[in-house]
Structures are given as structure tokens and as C-alpha cells.
Short mmCIF file of C-alpha atoms (C1' of nucleotides) in Angstrom, two decimals:
data_model
loop_
_atom_site.label_atom_id
_atom_site.label_comp_id
_atom_site.label_asym_id
_atom_site.label_seq_id
_atom_site.Cartn_x
_atom_site.Cartn_y
_atom_site.Cartn_z
CA MET Q 69 -88.08 37.77 156.66
CA ASP Q 70 -87.69 33.88 157.08
CA VAL Q 71 -89.67 31.62 154.90
CA ARG Q 72 -92.16 30.56 157.64
CA SER Q 73 -93.20 34.28 157.87
CA GLN Q 74 -93.46 34.79 154.11
CA ILE Q 75 -95.67 31.66 153.79
CA LEU Q 76 -97.97 33.07 156.65
CA HIS Q 77 -98.02 36.32 155.15
CA GLU Q 78 -98.97 35.32 151.49
CA ALA Q 79 -101.33 32.51 152.83
CA THR Q 80 -103.25 35.24 154.83
CA ARG Q 81 -103.46 37.52 151.74
CA LEU Q 82 -104.62 34.89 149.28
CA PHE Q 83 -107.05 33.13 152.00
CA ALA Q 84 -108.82 36.52 152.29
CA ALA Q 85 -109.15 37.28 148.69
CA GLN Q 86 -110.34 33.97 147.44
CA GLY Q 87 -111.10 31.88 150.18
CA PHE Q 88 -109.54 28.40 151.87
CA ASP Q 89 -111.17 26.49 149.29
CA GLY Q 90 -110.44 28.82 146.46
CA THR Q 91 -106.72 28.76 147.21
CA SER Q 92 -104.30 25.82 146.38
CA VAL Q 93 -101.08 25.21 148.39
CA GLN Q 94 -99.49 25.65 144.82
CA GLN Q 95 -100.69 29.07 144.70
CA ILE Q 96 -99.06 29.99 147.95
CA ALA Q 97 -96.06 28.04 147.19
CA ASP Q 98 -95.81 30.11 144.15
CA ALA Q 99 -96.19 33.52 145.81
CA VAL Q 100 -93.45 32.53 148.26
CA GLY Q 101 -91.32 31.41 145.37
CA ILE Q 102 -90.79 28.03 146.73
CA ARG Q 103 -91.97 24.27 145.56
CA LYS Q 104 -95.19 22.95 146.94
CA PRO Q 105 -93.50 20.12 149.11
CA SER Q 106 -91.38 22.48 150.70
CA LEU Q 107 -94.22 24.52 151.85
CA LEU Q 108 -95.57 21.35 153.39
CA TYR Q 109 -92.48 20.58 155.06
CA HIS Q 110 -92.96 24.16 157.16
CA PHE Q 111 -96.73 23.59 157.71
CA ALA Q 112 -97.80 19.72 157.73
CA SER Q 113 -100.94 20.32 155.99
CA LYS Q 114 -103.13 22.96 154.42
CA ASP Q 115 -105.36 22.90 157.39
CA ALA Q 116 -102.61 23.50 159.74
CA LEU Q 117 -101.34 26.46 157.92
CA ARG Q 118 -105.11 27.90 157.89
CA LEU Q 119 -104.99 27.12 161.74
CA SER Q 120 -101.43 29.24 162.07
CA VAL Q 121 -102.97 32.09 159.80
CA LEU Q 122 -105.97 32.53 162.14
CA ASP Q 123 -103.78 31.98 165.40
CA ALA Q 124 -101.62 34.90 164.28
CA ILE Q 125 -104.73 37.18 163.79
CA MET Q 126 -106.22 36.17 166.93
CA THR Q 127 -103.23 36.74 168.83
CA HIS Q 128 -102.65 40.03 167.40
CA PHE Q 129 -106.16 40.97 168.26
CA ASN Q 130 -105.79 39.85 171.73
CA GLN Q 131 -102.78 41.97 172.12
CA VAL Q 132 -104.20 45.24 170.78
CA LEU Q 133 -107.87 44.98 171.87
CA PRO Q 134 -107.04 45.18 175.68
CA GLU Q 135 -105.43 48.75 175.65
CA VAL Q 136 -107.96 50.01 173.50
CA LEU Q 137 -110.67 48.83 175.76
CA LEU Q 138 -108.96 50.06 178.83
CA ALA Q 139 -108.77 53.28 177.51
CA ALA Q 140 -112.48 53.37 176.91
CA ALA Q 141 -113.13 52.27 180.49
CA ARG Q 142 -110.81 54.91 181.75
CA ASP Q 143 -112.16 58.10 180.24
CA ARG Q 144 -114.98 57.05 178.05
CA ARG Q 145 -113.56 58.38 174.98
CA PHE Q 146 -115.95 56.80 172.67
CA ASP Q 147 -114.63 58.12 169.39
CA SER Q 148 -110.99 57.38 169.92
CA VAL Q 149 -112.12 53.55 171.10
CA MET Q 150 -113.89 53.44 167.74
CA GLU Q 151 -111.07 54.95 165.70
CA SER Q 152 -108.61 52.54 167.35
CA LEU Q 153 -110.81 49.52 166.49
CA SER Q 154 -111.38 50.57 163.00
CA SER Q 155 -107.61 51.25 162.48
CA PHE Q 156 -106.74 47.82 163.46
CA PHE Q 157 -108.62 46.52 160.88
CA LEU Q 158 -108.14 49.19 158.41
CA GLU Q 159 -104.55 48.76 158.81
CA ASP Q 160 -104.86 45.39 157.15
CA PRO Q 161 -108.36 44.79 155.77
CA ASP Q 162 -107.38 41.06 155.00
CA ARG Q 163 -108.00 40.44 158.90
CA ALA Q 164 -111.43 41.53 158.65
CA ARG Q 165 -112.14 39.64 155.55
CA LEU Q 166 -110.48 36.68 156.88
CA LEU Q 167 -112.69 36.50 159.88
CA VAL Q 168 -115.89 37.06 157.73
CA ARG Q 169 -114.86 34.18 155.87
CA GLU Q 170 -114.00 31.75 158.82
CA LEU Q 171 -117.69 32.96 160.47
CA LEU Q 172 -119.26 31.62 157.04
CA ASP Q 173 -117.21 28.76 156.43
CA ARG Q 174 -116.59 27.05 159.93
CA PRO Q 175 -119.17 28.53 161.99
CA ASP Q 176 -119.09 25.99 165.14
CA ASP Q 177 -115.42 26.33 165.14
CA MET Q 178 -115.69 30.09 165.21
CA LYS Q 179 -118.41 30.01 167.89
CA GLN Q 180 -115.97 28.46 170.39
CA ARG Q 181 -113.14 31.03 169.45
CA LEU Q 182 -115.55 33.97 170.02
CA ARG Q 183 -116.63 32.45 173.29
CA GLU Q 184 -113.23 32.21 174.41
CA PHE Q 185 -111.59 35.32 172.86
CA VAL Q 186 -114.38 38.12 172.16
CA ARG Q 187 -117.25 37.30 174.56
CA PRO Q 188 -115.29 38.44 177.64
CA TRP Q 189 -114.68 41.95 176.23
CA ILE Q 190 -118.17 42.32 175.12
CA GLN Q 191 -119.27 41.69 178.43
CA VAL Q 192 -116.62 44.24 179.95
CA VAL Q 193 -118.03 46.93 177.52
CA ALA Q 194 -121.57 45.81 178.32
CA ASP Q 195 -120.96 46.08 182.01
CA GLN Q 196 -119.48 49.63 181.73
CA LEU Q 197 -122.37 50.88 179.76
CA GLU Q 198 -124.81 49.28 182.15
CA ARG Q 199 -123.54 51.11 184.97
CA ALA Q 200 -123.24 54.45 182.79
CA LYS Q 201 -127.07 54.11 182.67
CA GLY Q 202 -127.46 55.04 186.46
CA PRO Q 203 -126.10 58.74 186.01
CA GLY Q 204 -128.17 58.90 182.89
CA MET Q 205 -125.41 59.06 180.44
CA VAL Q 206 -126.44 55.78 178.44
CA GLN Q 207 -130.14 55.62 177.16
CA LYS Q 208 -131.77 53.32 179.26
CA ASP Q 209 -133.45 51.14 176.47
CA VAL Q 210 -129.98 50.08 175.06
CA ASP Q 211 -129.44 46.58 175.02
CA THR Q 212 -125.76 46.95 176.08
CA GLN Q 213 -124.95 43.18 175.00
CA ALA Q 214 -126.49 43.23 171.72
CA TYR Q 215 -125.38 46.71 170.97
CA ALA Q 216 -121.50 45.79 171.79
CA ILE Q 217 -121.87 42.95 169.17
CA GLN Q 218 -123.62 45.04 166.45
CA VAL Q 219 -121.08 47.89 166.65
CA LEU Q 220 -118.18 45.08 166.31
CA LEU Q 221 -120.01 43.52 163.49
CA ALA Q 222 -120.72 46.77 161.59
CA VAL Q 223 -116.83 47.73 162.13
CA VAL Q 224 -115.62 44.36 160.77
CA GLY Q 225 -118.04 44.05 158.15
CA SER Q 226 -117.59 47.78 156.70
CA VAL Q 227 -113.91 47.15 156.87
CA ALA Q 228 -114.02 43.57 155.16
CA LEU Q 229 -116.28 45.13 152.19
CA HIS Q 230 -115.49 48.66 152.10
CA ASP Q 231 -114.04 49.30 148.68
CA THR Q 232 -116.82 47.14 147.36
CA LEU Q 233 -119.47 48.92 148.96
CA GLY Q 234 -118.18 52.45 147.95
CA ALA Q 235 -119.73 51.44 144.39
CA MET Q 236 -123.06 52.27 146.07
CA LEU Q 237 -121.97 55.95 146.40
CA PRO Q 238 -122.12 58.52 143.40
CA GLU Q 239 -119.53 58.00 140.70
CA GLY Q 240 -117.10 60.82 141.42
CA ALA Q 241 -116.17 59.75 144.91
CA ALA Q 242 -112.48 58.85 145.63
CA LYS Q 243 -111.93 55.63 147.33
CA ASP Q 244 -110.16 57.02 150.29
CA ASP Q 245 -112.85 59.53 150.78
CA ALA Q 246 -115.45 56.75 150.75
CA ASN Q 247 -113.86 54.77 153.53
CA ARG Q 248 -113.36 57.96 155.64
CA ARG Q 249 -117.16 58.68 154.88
CA ALA Q 250 -118.02 55.06 155.94
CA VAL Q 251 -116.10 54.83 159.14
CA GLY Q 252 -117.11 58.49 160.15
CA GLU Q 253 -120.83 57.73 159.80
CA LEU Q 254 -120.53 54.25 161.48
CA ILE Q 255 -119.07 56.35 164.64
CA ARG Q 256 -121.76 58.99 164.41
CA ILE Q 257 -124.39 56.45 164.49
CA ALA Q 258 -122.80 54.19 167.19
CA ARG Q 259 -122.21 57.33 169.37
CA THR Q 260 -125.64 58.96 168.82
CA SER Q 261 -127.53 55.72 169.34
CA LEU Q 262 -125.73 55.32 172.95
CA TYR Q 263 -125.48 58.35 174.92
CA THR Q 264 -128.42 60.71 175.98
CA GLY Q 265 -128.50 64.29 174.81
CA ALA Q 266 -128.56 65.43 171.24
CA ARG Q 267 -124.90 63.84 170.07
CA GLY Q 268 -123.23 62.15 173.26
CA PRO Q 269 -120.61 63.78 175.42
CA GLN Q 270 -118.07 64.62 172.20
CA GLY Q 271 -120.99 66.37 170.30
CA THR Q 272 -120.70 70.19 169.07
CA MET J 171 -141.25 21.13 141.90
CA ASP J 172 -139.37 20.69 138.71
CA VAL J 173 -135.84 19.63 138.48
CA ARG J 174 -134.29 23.02 137.58
CA SER J 175 -135.94 24.65 140.53
CA GLN J 176 -134.57 21.70 142.72
CA ILE J 177 -130.97 22.34 141.72
CA LEU J 178 -131.42 25.98 142.10
CA HIS J 179 -132.39 25.53 145.62
CA GLU J 180 -129.79 22.93 146.57
CA ALA J 181 -127.12 25.18 144.96
CA THR J 182 -128.24 28.16 146.98
CA ARG J 183 -128.33 26.09 150.44
CA LEU J 184 -124.78 24.54 149.53
CA PHE J 185 -123.28 27.78 148.05
CA ALA J 186 -124.25 29.60 151.12
CA ALA J 187 -122.97 27.11 153.57
CA GLN J 188 -119.68 25.97 152.04
CA GLY J 189 -118.97 28.61 149.14
CA PHE J 190 -118.66 28.32 145.49
CA ASP J 191 -115.24 26.73 145.47
CA GLY J 192 -116.33 24.57 148.62
CA THR J 193 -119.01 23.10 146.80
CA SER J 194 -118.53 20.49 143.93
CA VAL J 195 -121.18 19.74 141.13
CA GLN J 196 -121.21 16.37 142.13
CA GLN J 197 -122.71 17.34 145.92
CA ILE J 198 -125.29 19.32 144.43
CA ALA J 199 -126.16 16.60 141.99
CA ASP J 200 -126.12 14.17 145.14
CA ALA J 201 -128.51 16.45 146.89
CA VAL J 202 -130.91 16.59 144.09
CA GLY J 203 -130.72 12.95 143.62
CA ILE J 204 -129.49 12.91 139.92
CA ARG J 205 -126.09 12.14 138.14
CA LYS J 206 -123.61 15.11 137.64
CA PRO J 207 -123.89 15.04 133.69
CA SER J 208 -127.55 15.56 134.07
CA LEU J 209 -127.13 18.50 136.25
CA LEU J 210 -125.04 19.95 133.42
CA TYR J 211 -127.61 19.16 131.09
CA HIS J 212 -129.89 21.97 132.79
CA PHE J 213 -126.92 24.30 133.36
CA ALA J 214 -124.20 24.74 130.90
CA SER J 215 -121.46 24.76 133.54
CA LYS J 216 -121.01 25.43 137.17
CA ASP J 217 -120.55 29.05 136.78
CA ALA J 218 -123.71 29.13 134.68
CA LEU J 219 -125.33 27.56 137.78
CA ARG J 220 -123.76 30.20 140.08
CA LEU J 221 -124.99 33.10 138.06
CA SER J 222 -128.65 31.63 137.74
CA VAL J 223 -128.69 31.15 141.59
CA LEU J 224 -127.28 34.82 142.00
CA ASP J 225 -130.03 36.07 139.43
CA ALA J 226 -132.82 34.50 141.20
CA ILE J 227 -131.99 36.19 144.47
CA MET J 228 -131.40 39.71 142.84
CA THR J 229 -134.79 39.34 141.13
CA HIS J 230 -136.30 38.51 144.29
CA PHE J 231 -134.68 41.42 145.83
CA ASN J 232 -135.93 43.82 143.27
CA GLN J 233 -139.43 42.64 143.48
CA VAL J 234 -139.89 42.90 147.20
CA LEU J 235 -137.57 46.12 148.03
CA PRO J 236 -139.28 48.64 146.02
CA GLU J 237 -142.88 48.07 147.84
CA VAL J 238 -140.83 48.25 151.37
CA LEU J 239 -139.18 51.33 150.18
CA LEU J 240 -142.16 53.08 148.93
CA ALA J 241 -143.92 52.33 152.17
CA ALA J 242 -141.08 54.07 153.94
CA ALA J 243 -141.42 57.06 151.47
CA ARG J 244 -145.14 57.48 152.06
CA ASP J 245 -145.50 57.33 155.94
CA ARG J 246 -141.98 57.22 157.20
CA ARG J 247 -142.93 54.15 159.25
CA PHE J 248 -139.34 53.67 160.04
CA ASP J 249 -139.32 50.28 162.24
CA SER J 250 -141.85 48.61 159.48
CA VAL J 251 -139.21 49.21 156.80
CA MET J 252 -136.41 47.86 158.84
CA GLU J 253 -138.61 45.00 159.93
CA SER J 254 -139.69 44.23 156.43
CA LEU J 255 -135.91 44.40 155.40
CA SER J 256 -134.90 42.14 158.26
CA SER J 257 -137.70 39.56 157.47
CA PHE J 258 -136.55 39.77 153.98
CA PHE J 259 -133.31 38.02 154.83
CA LEU J 260 -134.36 36.36 157.87
CA GLU J 261 -136.91 34.39 156.09
CA ASP J 262 -134.06 32.96 154.02
CA PRO J 263 -130.71 33.53 155.83
CA ASP J 264 -129.04 31.88 152.75
CA ARG J 265 -129.74 34.87 150.56
CA ALA J 266 -127.70 37.06 152.96
CA ARG J 267 -124.94 34.48 153.36
CA LEU J 268 -124.40 34.14 149.49
CA LEU J 269 -124.40 37.88 148.92
CA VAL J 270 -121.56 38.47 151.42
CA ARG J 271 -119.79 35.56 150.03
CA GLU J 272 -119.95 37.02 146.47
CA LEU J 273 -118.99 40.52 147.78
CA LEU J 274 -115.84 38.73 149.09
CA ASP J 275 -115.21 36.48 146.01
CA ARG J 276 -116.01 38.65 143.15
CA PRO J 277 -115.65 42.19 144.38
CA ASP J 278 -115.60 43.70 140.81
CA ASP J 279 -118.45 41.88 139.40
CA MET J 280 -120.43 42.80 142.77
CA LYS J 281 -119.41 46.26 142.38
CA GLN J 282 -121.34 46.47 138.96
CA ARG J 283 -124.24 44.94 140.34
CA LEU J 284 -124.50 47.00 143.39
CA ARG J 285 -124.27 50.00 141.23
CA GLU J 286 -126.94 48.94 138.79
CA PHE J 287 -129.45 47.37 141.31
CA VAL J 288 -128.74 48.87 145.00
CA ARG J 289 -127.32 52.15 144.23
CA PRO J 290 -130.63 53.59 142.91
CA TRP J 291 -132.52 52.61 146.11
CA ILE J 292 -129.92 53.94 148.30
CA GLN J 293 -130.04 57.32 146.50
CA VAL J 294 -133.84 57.43 147.18
CA VAL J 295 -133.61 56.80 150.50
CA ALA J 296 -130.91 59.40 151.09
CA ASP J 297 -132.94 61.93 149.11
CA GLN J 298 -135.99 61.24 151.43
CA LEU J 299 -133.60 61.66 154.56
CA GLU J 300 -132.19 64.68 153.20
CA ARG J 301 -135.41 66.42 152.77
CA ALA J 302 -136.46 65.49 156.05
CA LYS J 303 -133.48 67.63 157.40
CA GLY J 304 -135.58 70.78 156.41
CA PRO J 305 -138.46 70.26 159.00
CA GLY J 306 -135.82 69.17 161.39
CA MET J 307 -136.94 65.49 161.65
CA VAL J 308 -133.59 64.15 160.86
CA GLN J 309 -130.43 65.17 162.47
CA LYS J 310 -128.48 67.76 160.39
CA ASP J 311 -125.07 65.79 160.70
CA VAL J 312 -126.37 62.59 159.21
CA ASP J 313 -124.27 61.42 155.87
CA THR J 314 -127.38 60.21 154.43
CA GLN J 315 -125.83 58.23 151.87
CA ALA J 316 -123.21 56.56 154.02
CA TYR J 317 -126.21 56.09 156.91
CA ALA J 318 -128.09 54.26 154.22
CA ILE J 319 -125.51 51.66 153.28
CA GLN J 320 -124.16 51.28 156.91
CA VAL J 321 -127.56 50.20 157.80
CA LEU J 322 -128.26 47.88 154.74
CA LEU J 323 -124.80 46.26 155.63
CA ALA J 324 -125.65 45.81 159.14
CA VAL J 325 -128.93 44.30 158.46
CA VAL J 326 -127.31 41.71 155.48
CA GLY J 327 -124.29 41.09 158.07
CA SER J 328 -126.05 40.27 161.19
CA VAL J 329 -128.66 38.08 159.41
CA ALA J 330 -125.67 36.08 157.48
CA LEU J 331 -123.97 35.66 160.70
CA HIS J 332 -126.47 35.75 163.32
CA ASP J 333 -126.53 32.43 164.94
CA THR J 334 -122.55 32.33 165.07
CA LEU J 335 -122.67 35.83 166.63
CA GLY J 336 -124.98 34.60 169.34
CA ALA J 337 -122.21 32.70 170.66
CA MET J 338 -120.85 36.29 172.30
CA LEU J 339 -124.06 36.48 174.38
CA PRO J 340 -124.04 34.79 177.73
CA GLU J 341 -124.70 30.88 177.86
CA GLY J 342 -128.35 30.42 178.79
CA ALA J 343 -129.79 32.57 175.78
CA ALA J 344 -132.01 30.81 173.22
CA LYS J 345 -131.30 31.02 169.52
CA ASP J 346 -134.54 32.56 168.70
CA ASP J 347 -134.06 35.05 171.50
CA ALA J 348 -130.67 35.97 170.16
CA ASN J 349 -131.95 36.74 166.80
CA ARG J 350 -134.72 38.76 168.23
CA ARG J 351 -132.27 40.88 170.37
CA ALA J 352 -129.70 41.41 167.56
CA VAL J 353 -132.50 42.61 164.94
CA GLY J 354 -134.42 44.85 167.73
CA GLU J 355 -131.03 46.32 169.08
CA LEU J 356 -130.29 47.09 165.19
CA ILE J 357 -133.45 48.75 164.78
CA ARG J 358 -133.06 50.91 167.82
CA ILE J 359 -129.60 51.95 166.93
CA ALA J 360 -130.68 52.88 163.22
CA ARG J 361 -133.63 54.70 164.56
CA THR J 362 -132.03 56.58 167.25
CA SER J 363 -128.96 57.75 165.05
CA LEU J 364 -131.39 59.26 162.53
CA TYR J 365 -134.03 61.28 164.19
CA THR J 366 -134.17 64.26 166.06
CA GLY J 367 -135.71 64.05 169.85
CA ALA J 368 -134.76 61.52 172.19
CA ARG J 369 -135.97 58.35 170.32
CA GLY J 370 -137.31 59.32 166.95
CA PRO J 371 -141.13 59.29 165.99
CA GLN J 372 -141.96 56.01 167.24
CA GLY J 373 -140.39 56.17 170.72
CA THR J 374 -142.34 55.86 173.84
"C1'" DC G 169 -85.70 22.66 150.24
"C1'" DC G 170 -85.75 19.79 145.98
"C1'" DT G 171 -87.56 15.95 142.11
"C1'" DA G 172 -90.60 12.56 141.26
"C1'" DC G 173 -94.95 10.65 142.02
"C1'" DC G 174 -99.44 9.10 144.23
"C1'" DG G 175 -104.59 8.21 144.57
"C1'" DA G 176 -108.58 11.25 144.59
"C1'" DT G 177 -111.57 14.41 143.08
"C1'" DC G 178 -112.47 18.18 140.01
"C1'" DG G 179 -115.31 20.25 136.06
"C1'" DG G 180 -116.79 18.72 131.74
"C1'" DT G 181 -117.78 15.91 127.30
"C1'" DA G 182 -119.23 11.88 124.04
"C1'" DG G 183 -122.69 9.54 122.93
"C1'" DG G 184 -126.63 7.39 123.56
"C1'" DC H 220 -131.51 11.94 132.20
"C1'" DC H 221 -127.89 7.91 132.06
"C1'" DT H 222 -123.09 5.32 131.45
"C1'" DA H 223 -118.49 6.07 130.61
"C1'" DC H 224 -114.70 8.49 130.12
"C1'" DC H 225 -111.40 12.81 129.79
"C1'" DG H 226 -107.43 16.00 130.93
"C1'" DA H 227 -106.04 18.92 134.77
"C1'" DT H 228 -105.51 19.86 139.31
"C1'" DC H 229 -105.91 18.51 144.04
"C1'" DG H 230 -103.37 17.87 148.76
"C1'" DG H 231 -99.98 15.22 150.43
"C1'" DT H 232 -95.82 11.39 150.44
"C1'" DA H 233 -91.14 9.07 149.40
"C1'" DG H 234 -86.60 9.73 149.28
"C1'" DG H 235 -82.88 12.36 149.26
#
DNA sequence: CCTACCGATCGGTAGG
DNA sequence: CCTACCGATCGGTAGG
């Protein structure tokens, strides 16, 4: 792996764990195994590095999300869409943590990014759900836009904080088990509150 | 208001907006209108100030939450419990933002706090819901513990990020309206995914 | 990619 | 609650 990618990787990891202000350029350079000025040769400034890290995540997001959502639009496999979305973040929880941190640290910047990259997809999903109200498949009183946003937030939030939130379950529970229960219940909540009928199209 | 309270207030505001590492003692002192060493006379260190801020929130939380939850246990007014919980955080969104930041910044410390202060209440709610499965009021396949945690996270998360997430709604929407829709849909999702029957005990 | 170095700011202390 | 000051670390630059 080339140095640039190593820097991006370590920066992502440290920004996610400690935040941008809580991480020094020195720490990242140490993690990569180079000197600080060498890092600043590859990225003009600490802020340029932050933007590159964020860009890598958003790009990946926009390459993966479309196919996931198109699968939803095609055959309404609600659970599989939710699993894919969860998997994308569970695969590397740092992505979720970093997004939440950016939303808190730079709300105005993130508003623009959300408008540009996420809102269109929220709208696609909302339109799809709105049409499904006609045949009575989706409950009439669902606020489809607000619903899509809440579900997305719940997925990102519960992945970002999943190991910490597991502390609220009884002692014995294994960490992996806590994750599975969290995602499982989240999917059940999202499905049950959307479709008509006892448990939606995939219920038993 | 005495100086100590002013310091706590400004620290809460700044930590919530910029994070602990992103806020200097100097900035807080400036906001209060005193010199930095004067602030450090009232709080032995920056970290002691952080602990005091967190303590004030957790204390308030533990004074308000019990009555809210007891109201729930008594007459199952689901919506009113959700409104109270939302209101507690909406009343001062800095509380929600600060909690999310602490969960990200110091997961191990927060695990202990959650175990001590929040887990008992999660358990009370889960037990209550579990009992309600008997008469068939609550859906049998609800994972009551995971459900309670997910709903709490969704409330805290959507309040912490509500003005930023509003950017995903269409242009025209007013900010207050976005908040109302977010909370309203969150309550609908939580209620519908819990109770048996089309819309739960308070549906139309 | 390195050594050597910069001014600014950090949290905190001495002493009144 | 203040003035004056501390060593350490910050992001970043010069020059090779």
C-alpha cells in the first residue's frame, strides 16, 4: 500500500476515535511511521487531510448506496436493503463515527453535503414509499421523508455507538450478540412501522 | 447567577458545539468575561470542568426521567412519555449533543455511566413491555431491551442532529416544522412497531 | 522523505 | 479574581 493510502487509513481511524481536534498531525505521522513534515508533503494541511478522508467516505458511499437502493426499488426486499445499509457501516464503524462527528463539528458544511449527496436518495425512497400507499401496502400516515431520514439516522447512530450502547444490556451478553440484537430489532422496528398488516410483507 | 454557574453554562454550550478538545479554557473564560486563571480557581482543571458539566446533565436526567417513566408504567400513555423524553432534550439540545460526543470520545467511561444510570431504567421499561405481551398488547417478537435502547438512541440522536438533518428535507421547509416532523414521525415509528393492532392504543 | 526550526496557543502555576 | 509567567505541544515552513 502506498504512503498516501496509509496516511488516509490512519487518519480515518484516529479522527473517528478521537475527533479532528483531538488528533495531532504528529500522532498520524507516528502511526504511519514517517515524520510530520513528510506527512505535510502529501497533504498540504491538516484540514486538507480531513477533507480527503471525508471525500473518500462519501465517494465510497455514493458507489455502494445506489445499487442497494435500486434493489429496494425493484423488488421491495425491505430487509435486504436494511441489511446492506447496516453492513456498509458495520464493515467499518469508523465511517459512521466520522460522519456523526462531522455532523456535530461542522453542521453548516455537512448540510451542504447532505443536500447534495444524500437528499436525492432520501427523495427516491420517499417517492417509492408514497406510491406504495396507493395499493395499501404502506401505512397511510407515514411521513415518508421523515421516515427515511429517521431510519438512516438510526442505522448510522447505532453502528457508531454500538459497542458503547451494549453496556445497557445485561452483563452476560457477548459483544457480537449485542450488535446482532441491535441491528435485528432496528430492522423489525423499521419494517413493522412501515407496512400494513401485522408484520409487513416478510413477516411470518 | 453566580460565576460558577456561568462557567458551567458556557462550558456546556461550547463543549456541545465544538467538542472538549476543540474548546480552550481561554474561550470559556472569554465567554464568561473573566481571566483564564480565575476560571481555574473555580475548577481545578479543564478535565474537572468537563466532569462537572457531565455530572450536571446526568443529575438533571435522573431527576426528570423517573417521573416520566413512572407515568408510562401507570397508564401506558405511550405518546406522552415519548413527548416528555423528546422535550427534555429539545429544551436544550446541547444536552443531547454533549452526550453523543462523550459516547464517541470516552466510550469506556460512558459504558460505566450507562450501566449505572441508564441500564436500570431500560430494564424497568423492558420488563413493563414484556408483561404487556401476556394480554397481547405488545407484539410477541419485540426484543424489549433492544427496543428500549434503540428508541432512546433515536430520540437523543435526532435531537442532537435535528437542524443539520433538516437539510435533507425539501428546500421550503421551516426549521421548526422540520423538528416537529422528525419528532412526530419518530413517535409514530416507535408506537406502531410496539403495539398490536393497526396503530396501537392511541391510534385514530 | 528528512533535520531543524518558527510563532502561536495550549493547560496550568506562582504569588498576590 | 488578577498579572505574569511556565514548559509542552500545536500546525506549518525552510531548505535540502
